Amino acid sequence: MEGITTFKSDYLPYDIVKRPFQVQEEHKPRTGEIELGTTYQKDYNAHKIQPVTLVRPLERKHTTGGKLDTIPTYQDDYRSWEVQRREPSKVEHIYHPPAEKFGNSTTFQDDFVPRELNPRQSFKPPCVAKLSDVPFDSATSHRTSYIVHQLEPKFIRSKEQYKPSNQPFEGLTTHRNDFKGLPGQLAKSCKPENAKVGSNAYFNGVTEFQDRFQPWLVSLPEVHKRKEYIPPPGNMDFNSTSHLDYIKHDISPAVPIRPVSNGRRTNAPFQGNTTTKEDFKAWGSCRQEITKKQQEIPRPTGKFYDLTTFKSHYIPHQIIPAQSFKPVRAVVPNSAPFQDETMYRTEYTPKKQEICPANYPSPPGYVYVNTDSHGHKFFRQLTPEFSEPNSNPIPKEVAVVS
């Protein structure tokens, strides 16, 4: 197997030159002082500025040591007057429950008289057949007008007796007569042979990627070391301006202004009896029965006799299967060979598969000419053309691009 591909034949290897590594020079500080003057420092004239005075008033410190004994204007002008409570003029009615039972009847109780529920009488005529005493007259117009005629005796055809034929049955059909199974040879395959292209050369497991792309030396990134934390010397002062300036005052909790609820509680039992509970008692009532209609047709008794006229008159007969006249499937052999030739087999000409010369690094029968700027190689084919019997072959140029 030739391991040459179009990529290998078209690809031109280039010489890879390593990138020069630039060594950083050691930093050497310059001697002397740095002139830090700028144009802003030269042109700017400094002016003397006094601090800005604050407009807000000075903070007054209130002393909390003395006792505050003052009367506001609201207490001095609006003084509380002594107001007497006005007595209520409501007449007190003390409820005394009655000792006797309430016996007054209502207008509904006086006017309403309970009556028994009687079902309404049905005026629907009963659905009962009326029987007549007169005997049934079964004479119809068909019976009275129909005249009975005497029938002639029915012609009975005598059954012919089956006589089988003396000659043998010829079961040949047009298909069997025309088609004869001729034994033939197996069809020959016109498929070209799948010849395996092999090579005895040793397979090199190196790929083009491994040949062209070599590993590069990569330097490891430098690790930046963090500076070690050094706590500042001395103790930390946790006092803030709020802690230093805040003064705690003793404040009494606020007194609620809500009035005190005067709840009345009694130990007497609750009387839950009402006039409705005492006068309207629950009456015992029963559900009215459903008025069902009695069945007029009595149900039949005894065993059901399921014999029909069809069952009683039907006479079963023995079934004789019909004889099949289908011919037997028998193949008639024939010694003539089967003609299996087709137009494809007679006209097909197998051809040899040729390999493209562009797959070879140096194609046989071609001479290298030049290579263009895109890397394509041009070859010239040597084809002998005889002008005279004993003359040398003249080369012919044919361009082959690879």
Tab-separated table of C-alpha atoms in Angstrom, residues 98-288:
chain	number	residue	atom	x	y	z
A	98	PRO	CA	-92.803	34.791	84.594
A	99	ALA	CA	-93.829	31.928	86.807
A	100	GLU	CA	-96.704	30.705	84.571
A	101	LYS	CA	-96.380	29.156	81.142
A	102	PHE	CA	-97.071	31.276	78.056
A	103	GLY	CA	-100.456	30.147	76.713
A	104	ASN	CA	-101.331	32.607	73.975
A	105	SER	CA	-101.940	30.892	70.633
A	106	THR	CA	-101.187	32.451	67.283
A	107	THR	CA	-103.648	33.123	64.431
A	108	PHE	CA	-102.007	30.327	62.429
A	109	GLN	CA	-102.630	27.843	65.242
A	110	ASP	CA	-106.264	28.993	65.585
A	111	ASP	CA	-107.149	28.943	61.858
A	112	PHE	CA	-105.199	25.903	60.713
A	113	VAL	CA	-106.887	22.547	61.299
A	114	PRO	CA	-104.709	19.494	60.609
A	115	ARG	CA	-106.343	16.973	58.268
A	116	GLU	CA	-105.358	13.518	57.104
A	117	LEU	CA	-103.773	13.170	53.679
A	118	ASN	CA	-106.080	11.195	51.381
A	119	PRO	CA	-104.823	10.293	47.889
A	120	ARG	CA	-106.876	11.785	45.063
A	121	GLN	CA	-109.140	9.378	43.194
A	122	SER	CA	-107.950	8.639	39.632
A	123	PHE	CA	-110.514	9.090	36.861
A	124	LYS	CA	-108.363	7.353	34.250
A	125	PRO	CA	-110.264	4.423	32.672
A	126	PRO	CA	-108.781	1.070	33.573
A	127	CYS	CA	-106.704	-0.549	30.841
A	128	VAL	CA	-108.570	-3.906	30.918
A	129	ALA	CA	-109.773	-5.848	27.893
A	130	LYS	CA	-113.553	-6.151	27.714
A	131	LEU	CA	-114.710	-9.691	27.020
A	132	SER	CA	-117.702	-10.209	24.713
A	133	ASP	CA	-120.293	-12.982	24.971
A	134	VAL	CA	-120.860	-13.135	21.156
A	135	PRO	CA	-118.753	-15.816	19.407
A	136	PHE	CA	-115.869	-14.552	17.257
A	137	ASP	CA	-116.671	-14.277	13.503
A	138	SER	CA	-113.428	-15.192	11.730
A	139	ALA	CA	-114.799	-14.929	8.142
A	140	THR	CA	-112.778	-12.561	5.944
A	141	SER	CA	-113.232	-11.309	2.384
A	142	HIS	CA	-110.322	-13.512	1.275
A	143	ARG	CA	-111.922	-16.616	2.755
A	144	THR	CA	-115.349	-15.863	1.292
A	145	SER	CA	-114.139	-14.791	-2.211
A	146	TYR	CA	-111.359	-17.392	-2.629
A	147	ILE	CA	-112.306	-20.401	-4.749
A	148	VAL	CA	-110.301	-23.548	-4.233
A	149	HIS	CA	-109.092	-25.075	-7.513
A	150	GLN	CA	-107.730	-28.564	-7.875
A	151	LEU	CA	-103.977	-28.602	-8.607
A	152	GLU	CA	-102.421	-30.708	-11.311
A	153	PRO	CA	-99.798	-33.213	-10.270
A	154	LYS	CA	-96.302	-31.703	-10.202
A	155	PHE	CA	-93.875	-32.810	-12.949
A	156	ILE	CA	-90.982	-34.591	-11.362
A	157	ARG	CA	-87.854	-34.907	-13.524
A	158	SER	CA	-86.075	-38.185	-13.243
A	159	LYS	CA	-82.540	-37.965	-11.922
A	160	GLU	CA	-79.876	-39.016	-14.409
A	161	GLN	CA	-77.320	-41.472	-13.206
A	162	TYR	CA	-73.686	-40.274	-13.376
A	163	LYS	CA	-71.495	-42.281	-15.768
A	164	PRO	CA	-67.751	-41.690	-15.408
A	165	SER	CA	-65.595	-41.385	-18.579
A	166	ASN	CA	-63.340	-44.209	-19.634
A	167	GLN	CA	-60.533	-41.916	-20.886
A	168	PRO	CA	-57.986	-40.508	-18.413
A	169	PHE	CA	-58.353	-36.874	-17.344
A	170	GLU	CA	-55.972	-34.495	-19.099
A	171	GLY	CA	-55.139	-31.823	-16.518
A	172	LEU	CA	-52.875	-29.692	-18.745
A	173	THR	CA	-53.561	-25.957	-18.842
A	174	THR	CA	-52.271	-23.365	-21.302
A	175	HIS	CA	-49.660	-22.339	-18.733
A	176	ARG	CA	-48.467	-25.911	-18.223
A	177	ASN	CA	-48.587	-26.625	-21.933
A	178	ASP	CA	-46.557	-23.519	-22.940
A	179	PHE	CA	-44.210	-23.246	-19.961
A	180	LYS	CA	-41.761	-26.036	-19.457
A	181	GLY	CA	-39.296	-25.920	-16.616
A	182	LEU	CA	-35.970	-26.132	-18.390
A	183	PRO	CA	-32.976	-26.838	-16.147
A	184	GLY	CA	-30.334	-24.121	-16.690
A	185	GLN	CA	-26.995	-23.071	-15.314
A	186	LEU	CA	-26.551	-20.485	-12.577
A	187	ALA	CA	-26.277	-16.861	-13.654
A	188	LYS	CA	-22.708	-15.639	-13.989
A	189	SER	CA	-21.819	-12.470	-12.092
A	190	CYS	CA	-20.451	-9.648	-14.259
A	191	LYS	CA	-19.146	-7.792	-11.199
A	192	PRO	CA	-15.391	-7.090	-11.475
A	193	GLU	CA	-13.203	-8.936	-9.030
A	194	ASN	CA	-12.444	-7.047	-5.843
A	195	ALA	CA	-8.648	-7.327	-5.997
A	196	LYS	CA	-7.019	-6.211	-2.777
A	197	VAL	CA	-4.143	-3.779	-3.255
A	198	GLY	CA	-1.413	-4.853	-0.835
A	199	SER	CA	2.161	-3.983	-0.070
A	200	ASN	CA	5.005	-5.872	1.588
A	201	ALA	CA	6.647	-2.695	2.920
A	202	TYR	CA	6.828	-2.197	6.672
A	203	PHE	CA	4.136	0.193	7.960
A	204	ASN	CA	5.610	3.256	9.608
A	205	GLY	CA	3.304	4.463	12.382
A	206	VAL	CA	4.622	8.035	12.226
A	207	THR	CA	2.051	10.527	10.961
A	208	GLU	CA	2.644	13.770	9.138
A	209	PHE	CA	1.454	15.703	12.202
A	210	GLN	CA	4.169	14.038	14.314
A	211	ASP	CA	6.840	14.768	11.666
A	212	ARG	CA	6.009	18.425	10.986
A	213	PHE	CA	4.873	19.646	14.377
A	214	GLN	CA	7.561	19.134	17.016
A	215	PRO	CA	7.032	20.022	20.683
A	216	TRP	CA	8.261	23.477	21.654
A	217	LEU	CA	10.059	24.322	24.875
A	218	VAL	CA	7.711	26.345	27.063
A	219	SER	CA	8.931	28.192	30.144
A	220	LEU	CA	6.879	27.906	33.301
A	221	PRO	CA	5.091	31.069	34.504
A	222	GLU	CA	6.688	32.864	37.426
A	223	VAL	CA	4.830	32.629	40.705
A	224	HIS	CA	4.370	35.967	42.436
A	225	LYS	CA	5.040	35.656	46.137
A	226	ARG	CA	2.827	37.646	48.431
A	227	LYS	CA	4.351	39.855	51.104
A	228	GLU	CA	4.059	38.586	54.633
A	229	TYR	CA	1.514	40.495	56.689
A	230	ILE	CA	3.070	42.453	59.585
A	231	PRO	CA	0.559	43.833	62.116
A	232	PRO	CA	1.099	47.487	63.165
A	233	PRO	CA	2.728	48.056	66.578
A	234	GLY	CA	0.699	49.263	69.589
A	235	ASN	CA	-2.886	48.640	70.809
A	236	MET	CA	-5.917	49.542	68.710
A	237	ASP	CA	-8.267	52.209	70.131
A	238	PHE	CA	-11.861	51.021	69.668
A	239	ASN	CA	-13.450	54.207	71.131
A	240	SER	CA	-15.513	56.251	68.657
A	241	THR	CA	-16.924	59.771	68.905
A	242	SER	CA	-20.399	58.312	69.590
A	243	HIS	CA	-19.089	56.264	72.542
A	244	LEU	CA	-17.206	59.210	74.024
A	245	ASP	CA	-19.891	61.940	73.581
A	246	TYR	CA	-23.021	59.869	74.322
A	247	ILE	CA	-24.537	60.435	77.813
A	248	LYS	CA	-27.071	57.928	79.113
A	249	HIS	CA	-30.295	59.311	80.713
A	250	ASP	CA	-32.665	57.573	83.130
A	251	ILE	CA	-36.101	57.538	81.421
A	252	SER	CA	-39.281	56.124	82.973
A	253	PRO	CA	-41.543	54.031	80.711
A	254	ALA	CA	-44.615	55.719	79.161
A	255	VAL	CA	-47.926	55.304	81.007
A	256	PRO	CA	-50.779	53.944	78.804
A	257	ILE	CA	-53.762	56.304	78.328
A	258	ARG	CA	-56.250	53.432	77.683
A	259	PRO	CA	-59.108	53.403	80.265
A	260	VAL	CA	-59.498	50.475	82.601
A	261	SER	CA	-62.184	48.042	81.431
A	262	ASN	CA	-64.918	47.455	84.021
A	263	GLY	CA	-66.138	43.950	83.198
A	264	ARG	CA	-69.298	42.650	84.856
A	265	ARG	CA	-69.213	39.058	85.910
A	266	THR	CA	-72.121	37.104	87.412
A	267	ASN	CA	-72.291	33.589	88.827
A	268	ALA	CA	-75.971	32.993	87.816
A	269	PRO	CA	-76.562	30.178	85.265
A	270	PHE	CA	-77.493	31.162	81.718
A	271	GLN	CA	-81.144	30.659	80.790
A	272	GLY	CA	-81.162	29.404	77.213
A	273	ASN	CA	-84.929	28.737	76.942
A	274	THR	CA	-86.872	30.753	74.356
A	275	THR	CA	-90.566	30.976	73.452
A	276	THR	CA	-89.848	29.239	70.144
A	277	LYS	CA	-88.285	26.224	71.884
A	278	GLU	CA	-91.170	25.921	74.372
A	279	ASP	CA	-94.157	26.512	71.992
A	280	PHE	CA	-92.980	24.807	68.791
A	281	LYS	CA	-92.285	21.164	69.561
A	282	ALA	CA	-90.988	18.630	67.078
A	283	TRP	CA	-93.815	16.459	65.735
A	284	GLY	CA	-93.295	12.834	64.875
A	285	SER	CA	-93.843	12.414	61.087
A	286	CYS	CA	-93.583	9.368	58.879
A	287	ARG	CA	-92.899	9.256	55.167
A	288	GLN	CA	-95.886	8.677	52.868
